[in-house]
Short mmCIF file of C-alpha atoms in Angstrom, two decimals:
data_model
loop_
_atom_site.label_atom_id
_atom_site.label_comp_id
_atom_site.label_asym_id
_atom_site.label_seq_id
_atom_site.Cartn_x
_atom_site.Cartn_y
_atom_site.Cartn_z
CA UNK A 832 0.00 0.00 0.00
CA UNK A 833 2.06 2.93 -0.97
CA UNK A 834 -0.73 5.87 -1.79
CA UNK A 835 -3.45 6.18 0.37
CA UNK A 836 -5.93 8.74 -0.54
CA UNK A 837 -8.11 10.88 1.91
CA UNK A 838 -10.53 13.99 2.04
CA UNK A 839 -11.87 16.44 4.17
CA UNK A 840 -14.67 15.84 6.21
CA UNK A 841 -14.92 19.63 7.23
CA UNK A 842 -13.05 22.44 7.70
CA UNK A 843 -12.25 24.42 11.05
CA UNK A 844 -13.40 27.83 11.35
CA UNK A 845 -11.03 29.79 14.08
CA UNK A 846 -10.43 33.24 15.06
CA UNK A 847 -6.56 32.18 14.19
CA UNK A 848 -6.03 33.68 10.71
CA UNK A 849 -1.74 33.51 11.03
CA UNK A 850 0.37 30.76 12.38
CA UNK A 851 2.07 33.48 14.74
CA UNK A 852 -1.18 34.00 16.98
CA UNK A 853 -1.60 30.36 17.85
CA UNK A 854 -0.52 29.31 21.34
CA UNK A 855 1.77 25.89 20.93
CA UNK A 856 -1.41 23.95 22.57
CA UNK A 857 -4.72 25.39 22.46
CA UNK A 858 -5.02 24.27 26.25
CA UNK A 859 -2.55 26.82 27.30
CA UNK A 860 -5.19 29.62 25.88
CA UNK A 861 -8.73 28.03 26.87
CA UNK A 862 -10.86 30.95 26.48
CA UNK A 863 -10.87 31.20 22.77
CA UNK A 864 -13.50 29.69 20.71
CA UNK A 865 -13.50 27.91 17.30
CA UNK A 866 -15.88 25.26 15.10
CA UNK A 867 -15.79 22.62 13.32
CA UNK A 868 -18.21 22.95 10.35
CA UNK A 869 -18.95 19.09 8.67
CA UNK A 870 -20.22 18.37 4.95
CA UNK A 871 -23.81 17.68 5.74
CA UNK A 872 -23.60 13.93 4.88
CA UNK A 873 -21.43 13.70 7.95
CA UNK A 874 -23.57 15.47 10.47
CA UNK A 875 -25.28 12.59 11.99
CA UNK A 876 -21.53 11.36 12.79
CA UNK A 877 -21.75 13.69 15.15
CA UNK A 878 -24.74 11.80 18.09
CA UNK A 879 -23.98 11.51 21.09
CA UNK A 880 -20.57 13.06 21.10
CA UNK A 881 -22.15 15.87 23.11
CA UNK A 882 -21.89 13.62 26.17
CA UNK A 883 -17.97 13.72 26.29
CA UNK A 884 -16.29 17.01 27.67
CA UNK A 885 -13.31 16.34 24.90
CA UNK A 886 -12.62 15.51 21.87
CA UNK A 887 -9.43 14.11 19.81
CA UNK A 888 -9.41 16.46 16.17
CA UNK A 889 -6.86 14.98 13.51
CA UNK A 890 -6.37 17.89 10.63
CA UNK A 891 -4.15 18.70 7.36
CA UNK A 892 -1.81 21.02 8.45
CA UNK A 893 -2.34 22.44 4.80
CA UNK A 894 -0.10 25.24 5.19
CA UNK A 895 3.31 23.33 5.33
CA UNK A 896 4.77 23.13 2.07
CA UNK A 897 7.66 21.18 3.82
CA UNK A 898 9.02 17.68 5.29
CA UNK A 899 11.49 17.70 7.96
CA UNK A 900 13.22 14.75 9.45
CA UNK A 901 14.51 16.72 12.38
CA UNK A 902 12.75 20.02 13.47
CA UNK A 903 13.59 22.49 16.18
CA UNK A 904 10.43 22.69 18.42
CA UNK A 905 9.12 26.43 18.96
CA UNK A 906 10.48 25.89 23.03
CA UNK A 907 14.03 25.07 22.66
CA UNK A 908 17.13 26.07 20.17
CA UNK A 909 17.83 22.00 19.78
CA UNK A 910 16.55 20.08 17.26
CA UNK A 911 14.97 16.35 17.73
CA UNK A 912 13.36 14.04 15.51
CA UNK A 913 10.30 14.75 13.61
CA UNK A 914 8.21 12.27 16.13
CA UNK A 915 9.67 13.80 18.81
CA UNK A 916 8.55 17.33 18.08
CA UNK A 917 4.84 18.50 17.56
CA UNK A 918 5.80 20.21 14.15
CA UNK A 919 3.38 20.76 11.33
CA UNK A 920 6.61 19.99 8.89
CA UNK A 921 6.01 16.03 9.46
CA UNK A 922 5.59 13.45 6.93
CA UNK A 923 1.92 13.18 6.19
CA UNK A 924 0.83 16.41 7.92
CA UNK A 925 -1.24 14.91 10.19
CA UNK A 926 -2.26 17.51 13.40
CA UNK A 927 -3.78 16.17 16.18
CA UNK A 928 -6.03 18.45 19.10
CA UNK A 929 -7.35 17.74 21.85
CA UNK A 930 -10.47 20.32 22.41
CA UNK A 931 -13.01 20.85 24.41
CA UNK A 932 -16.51 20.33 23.39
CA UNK A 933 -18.76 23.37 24.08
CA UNK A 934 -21.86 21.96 22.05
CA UNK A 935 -23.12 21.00 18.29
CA UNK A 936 -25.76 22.31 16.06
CA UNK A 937 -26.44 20.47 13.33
CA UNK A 938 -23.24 19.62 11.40
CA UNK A 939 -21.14 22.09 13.15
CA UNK A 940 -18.87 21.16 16.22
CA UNK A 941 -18.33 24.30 19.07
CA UNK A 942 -15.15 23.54 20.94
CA UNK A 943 -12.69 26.06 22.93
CA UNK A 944 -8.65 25.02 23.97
CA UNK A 945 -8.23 25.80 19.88
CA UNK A 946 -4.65 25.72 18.16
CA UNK A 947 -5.36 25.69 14.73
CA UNK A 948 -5.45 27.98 11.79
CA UNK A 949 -8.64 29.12 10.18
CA UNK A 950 -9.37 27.32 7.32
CA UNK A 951 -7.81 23.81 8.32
CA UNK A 952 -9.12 20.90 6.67
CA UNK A 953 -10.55 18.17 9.16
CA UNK A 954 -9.55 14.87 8.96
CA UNK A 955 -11.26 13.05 11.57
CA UNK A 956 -13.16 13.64 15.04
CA UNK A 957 -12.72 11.31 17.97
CA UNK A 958 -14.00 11.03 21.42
CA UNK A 959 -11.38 11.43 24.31
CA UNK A 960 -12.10 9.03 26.93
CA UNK A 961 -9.56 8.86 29.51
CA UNK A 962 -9.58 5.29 30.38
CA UNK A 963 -7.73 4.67 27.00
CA UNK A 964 -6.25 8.86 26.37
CA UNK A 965 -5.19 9.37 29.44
CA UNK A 966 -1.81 8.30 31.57
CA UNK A 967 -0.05 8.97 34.53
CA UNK A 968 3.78 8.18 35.73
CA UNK A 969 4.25 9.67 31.59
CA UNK A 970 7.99 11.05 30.94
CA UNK A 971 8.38 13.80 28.37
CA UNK A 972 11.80 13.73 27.11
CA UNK A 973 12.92 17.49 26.25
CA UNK A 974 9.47 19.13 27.08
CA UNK A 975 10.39 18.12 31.08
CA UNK A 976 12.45 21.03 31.68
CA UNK A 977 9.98 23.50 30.14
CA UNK A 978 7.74 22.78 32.78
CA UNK A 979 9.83 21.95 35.71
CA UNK A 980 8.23 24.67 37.74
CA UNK A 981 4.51 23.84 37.08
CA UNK A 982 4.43 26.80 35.25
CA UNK A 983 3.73 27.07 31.63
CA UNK A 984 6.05 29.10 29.99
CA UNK A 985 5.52 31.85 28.61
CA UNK A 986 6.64 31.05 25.17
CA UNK A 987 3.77 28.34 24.86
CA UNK A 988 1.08 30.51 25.13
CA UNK A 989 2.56 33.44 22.66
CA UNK A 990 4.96 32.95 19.95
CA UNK A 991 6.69 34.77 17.75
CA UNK A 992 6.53 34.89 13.45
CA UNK A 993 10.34 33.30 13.35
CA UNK A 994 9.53 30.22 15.05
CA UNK A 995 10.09 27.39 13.54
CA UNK A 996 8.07 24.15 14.66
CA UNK A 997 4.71 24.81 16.30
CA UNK B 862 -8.35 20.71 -1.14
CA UNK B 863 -10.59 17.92 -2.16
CA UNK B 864 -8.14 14.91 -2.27
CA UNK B 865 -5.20 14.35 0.48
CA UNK B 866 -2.54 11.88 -0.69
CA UNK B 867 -0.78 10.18 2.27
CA UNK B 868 2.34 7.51 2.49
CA UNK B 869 3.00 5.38 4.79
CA UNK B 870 5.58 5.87 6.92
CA UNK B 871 6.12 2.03 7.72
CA UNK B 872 4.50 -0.73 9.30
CA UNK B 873 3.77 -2.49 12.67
CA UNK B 874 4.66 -5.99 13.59
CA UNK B 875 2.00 -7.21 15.80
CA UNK B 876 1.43 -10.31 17.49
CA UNK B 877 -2.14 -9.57 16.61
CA UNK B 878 -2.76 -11.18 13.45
CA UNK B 879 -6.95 -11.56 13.36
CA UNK B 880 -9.27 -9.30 14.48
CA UNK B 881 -10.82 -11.09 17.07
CA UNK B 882 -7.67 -11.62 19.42
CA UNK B 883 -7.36 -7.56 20.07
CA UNK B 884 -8.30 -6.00 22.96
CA UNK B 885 -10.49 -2.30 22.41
CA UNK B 886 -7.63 -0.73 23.75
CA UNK B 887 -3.93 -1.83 24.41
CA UNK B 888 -3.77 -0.50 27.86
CA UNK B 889 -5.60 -3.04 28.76
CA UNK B 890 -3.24 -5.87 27.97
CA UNK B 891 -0.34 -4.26 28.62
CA UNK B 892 2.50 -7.01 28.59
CA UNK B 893 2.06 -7.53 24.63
CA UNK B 894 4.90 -6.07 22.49
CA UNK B 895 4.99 -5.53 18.80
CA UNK B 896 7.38 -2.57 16.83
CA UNK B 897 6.97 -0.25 13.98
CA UNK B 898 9.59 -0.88 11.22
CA UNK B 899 9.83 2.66 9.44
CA UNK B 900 11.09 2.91 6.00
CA UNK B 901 15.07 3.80 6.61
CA UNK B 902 14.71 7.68 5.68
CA UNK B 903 12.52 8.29 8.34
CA UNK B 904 15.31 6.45 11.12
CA UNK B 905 16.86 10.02 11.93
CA UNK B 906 13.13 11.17 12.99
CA UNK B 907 12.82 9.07 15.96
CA UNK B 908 15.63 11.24 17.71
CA UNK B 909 15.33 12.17 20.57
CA UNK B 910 11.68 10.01 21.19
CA UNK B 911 13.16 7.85 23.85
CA UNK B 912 13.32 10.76 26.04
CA UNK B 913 9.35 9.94 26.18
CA UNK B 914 7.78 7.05 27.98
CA UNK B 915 5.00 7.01 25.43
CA UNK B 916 4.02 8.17 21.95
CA UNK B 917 0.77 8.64 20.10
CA UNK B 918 0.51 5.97 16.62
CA UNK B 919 -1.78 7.09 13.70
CA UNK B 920 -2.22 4.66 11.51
CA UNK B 921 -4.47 3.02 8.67
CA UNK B 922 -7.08 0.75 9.31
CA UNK B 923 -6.36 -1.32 6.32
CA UNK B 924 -8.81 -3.80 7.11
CA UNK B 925 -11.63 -1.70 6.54
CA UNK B 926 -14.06 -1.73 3.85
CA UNK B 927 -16.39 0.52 4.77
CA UNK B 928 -17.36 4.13 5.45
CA UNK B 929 -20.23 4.16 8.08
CA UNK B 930 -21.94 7.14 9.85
CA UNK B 931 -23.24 5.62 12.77
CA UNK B 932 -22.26 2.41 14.49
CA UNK B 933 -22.24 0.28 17.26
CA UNK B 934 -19.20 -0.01 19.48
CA UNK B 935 -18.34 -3.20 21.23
CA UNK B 936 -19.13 -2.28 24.73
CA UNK B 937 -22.78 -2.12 24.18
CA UNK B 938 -25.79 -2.56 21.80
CA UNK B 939 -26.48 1.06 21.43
CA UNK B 940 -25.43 2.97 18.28
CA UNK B 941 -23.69 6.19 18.16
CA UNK B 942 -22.57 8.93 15.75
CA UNK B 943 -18.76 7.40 14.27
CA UNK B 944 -17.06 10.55 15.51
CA UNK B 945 -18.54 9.43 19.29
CA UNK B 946 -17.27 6.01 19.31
CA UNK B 947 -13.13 4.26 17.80
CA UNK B 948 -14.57 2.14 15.11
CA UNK B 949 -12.47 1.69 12.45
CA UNK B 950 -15.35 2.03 9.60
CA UNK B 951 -15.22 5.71 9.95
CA UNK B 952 -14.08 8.56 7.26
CA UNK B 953 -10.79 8.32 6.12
CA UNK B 954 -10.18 5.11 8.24
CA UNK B 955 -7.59 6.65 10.92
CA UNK B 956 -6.74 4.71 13.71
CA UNK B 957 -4.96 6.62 16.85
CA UNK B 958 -3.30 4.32 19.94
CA UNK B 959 -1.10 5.70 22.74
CA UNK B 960 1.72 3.01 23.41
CA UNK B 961 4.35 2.54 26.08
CA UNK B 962 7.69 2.90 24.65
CA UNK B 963 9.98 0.48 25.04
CA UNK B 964 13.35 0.85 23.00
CA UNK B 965 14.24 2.23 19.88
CA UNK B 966 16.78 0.46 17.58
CA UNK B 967 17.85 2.12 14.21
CA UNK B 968 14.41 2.51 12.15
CA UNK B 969 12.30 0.24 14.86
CA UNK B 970 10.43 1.51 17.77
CA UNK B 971 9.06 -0.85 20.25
CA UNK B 972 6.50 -0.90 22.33
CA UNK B 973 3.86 -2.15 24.65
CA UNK B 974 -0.42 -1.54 25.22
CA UNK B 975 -0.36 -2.53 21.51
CA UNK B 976 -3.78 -2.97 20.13
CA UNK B 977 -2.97 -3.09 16.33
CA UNK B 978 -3.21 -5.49 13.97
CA UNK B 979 0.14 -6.96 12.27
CA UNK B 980 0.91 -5.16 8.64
CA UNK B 981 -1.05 -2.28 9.50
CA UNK B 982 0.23 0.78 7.71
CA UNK B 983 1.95 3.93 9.64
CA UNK B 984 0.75 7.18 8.84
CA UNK B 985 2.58 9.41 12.41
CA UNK B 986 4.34 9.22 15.67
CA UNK B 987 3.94 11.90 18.05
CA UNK B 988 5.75 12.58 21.26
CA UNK B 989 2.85 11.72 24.14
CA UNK B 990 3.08 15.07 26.09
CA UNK B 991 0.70 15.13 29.37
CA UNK B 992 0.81 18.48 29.49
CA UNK B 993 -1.07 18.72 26.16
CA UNK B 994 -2.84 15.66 26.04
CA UNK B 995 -3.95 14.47 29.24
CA UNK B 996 -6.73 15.88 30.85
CA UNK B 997 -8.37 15.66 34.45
CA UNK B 998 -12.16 16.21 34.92
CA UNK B 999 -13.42 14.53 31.94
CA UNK B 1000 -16.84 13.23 30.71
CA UNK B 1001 -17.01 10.14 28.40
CA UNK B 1002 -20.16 10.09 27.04
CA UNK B 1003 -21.78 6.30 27.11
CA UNK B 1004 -18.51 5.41 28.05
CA UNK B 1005 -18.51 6.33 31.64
CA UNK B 1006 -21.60 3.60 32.77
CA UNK B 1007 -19.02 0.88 31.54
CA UNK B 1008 -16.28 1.74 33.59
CA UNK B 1009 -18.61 2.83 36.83
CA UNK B 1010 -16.91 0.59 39.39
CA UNK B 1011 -13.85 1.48 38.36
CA UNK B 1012 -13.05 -1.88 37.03
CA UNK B 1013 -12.24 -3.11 33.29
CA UNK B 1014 -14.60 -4.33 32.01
CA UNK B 1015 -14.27 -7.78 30.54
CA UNK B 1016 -15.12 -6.80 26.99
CA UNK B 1017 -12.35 -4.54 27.04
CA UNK B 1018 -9.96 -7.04 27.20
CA UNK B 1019 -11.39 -9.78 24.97
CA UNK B 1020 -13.52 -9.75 22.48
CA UNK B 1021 -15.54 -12.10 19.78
CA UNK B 1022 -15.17 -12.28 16.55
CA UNK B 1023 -18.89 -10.68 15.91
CA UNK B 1024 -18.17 -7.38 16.90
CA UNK B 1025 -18.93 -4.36 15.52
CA UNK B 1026 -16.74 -1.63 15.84
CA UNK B 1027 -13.65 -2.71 17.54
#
């Protein structure tokens, strides 16, 4: 199998209109609101997801015209491997958010904790349930030391236009 | 953007060669060990990932045939929307696991909580970062009743061969 072949099933619609104004993690700016609007045929995809607080999106990053093998992550001058950074310059371009569900209408999906660009093609909407999503006693390589504190730093909420990496 | 054309990125080696013998989710057989064998120019992108005691796997649920938009998952008789429930007959057929990692040698990650079947095709491997993807006070939908007393249930960990959904 070397070409497989996928479309959107939506498209996000976010205040986010340039890659510099999105925080690293959408959870690090949780006030900010965004939607998922589905084709129609895939609206009824969408019952019963309004019982889970959270959802898992997967997205095209569409606006990386690039494939990196190692990547130097918007938090640290050092690079690491492509799957050990959060980059949008991966092979595939696969992005992967985890939101919060504020409601649905219809075919569209309300969610807040947003990091994604306006515009962004959806791939695929699942439910987070924590019994499966969810793990404790987790190491985090190079991220650690960001976060020693319990603080989150600064430079994940706001970044600036040179970054490179998320 | 009407058509997205993916690669693989390799392939996992799974004990798990039918269906029938995977648990819902690989946390819940954790001893079981398979690998992903990437193709050799990816090798240099697993730098750095076993800083990281687990990563997040999307991959291509091969096996599928079919596109549905509601279904029934295996923990219960009820159907839900496919963007509520992990069934692999959804849109675009994208399958997510978070694995324990065990070792990485050259182009081959290892790991445990596998629930994959064997050959299944790669699409990403992300860096499992709690501080982005875990989340405390969640709701899980028609989930939650199945986990109540805080126990797993049996159907979790084995299931029959008749089951819809995984």
């Amino acid at each position: 199998m070397e070409q497989i072949i996928m479309q959107p099933i939506g498209i996000i619609h976010s205040p986010y209109k340039h890659n510099k104004d999105i925080p690293i993690q959408g959870v690090f700016k949780p006030d900010v609101e965004a939607w998922i609007e589905l084709k129609d045929k895939y609206a009824g995809g969408l019952k019963d997801l309004d019982g889970f607080s959270h959802a898992i999106i997967l997205y095209y990053f569409h606006k990386s015209q690039r494939e990196e093998i190692e990547g130097q992550p918007f938090l640290e001058q050092n690079k690491h491997g492509i799957f050990a950074i959060r980059s949008p310059h991966r092979p595939n371009h696969i992005g992967l958010s985890i939101v919060k569900i504020k409601k649905i209408e219809a075919n569209r999906l309300y969610f807040t904790e947003v990091d994604v660009l306006d515009q962004t093609p959806v791939l695929d909407i699942k439910p987070y349930v924590r019994y499966f999503d969810s793990r404790d006693n987790v190491k985090c390589g190079w991220v650690d030391k960001h976060f020693r504190d319990g603080k989150i730093p600064h430079k994940a909420i706001y970044k600036c236009e040179e970054s490179v990496g998320r």
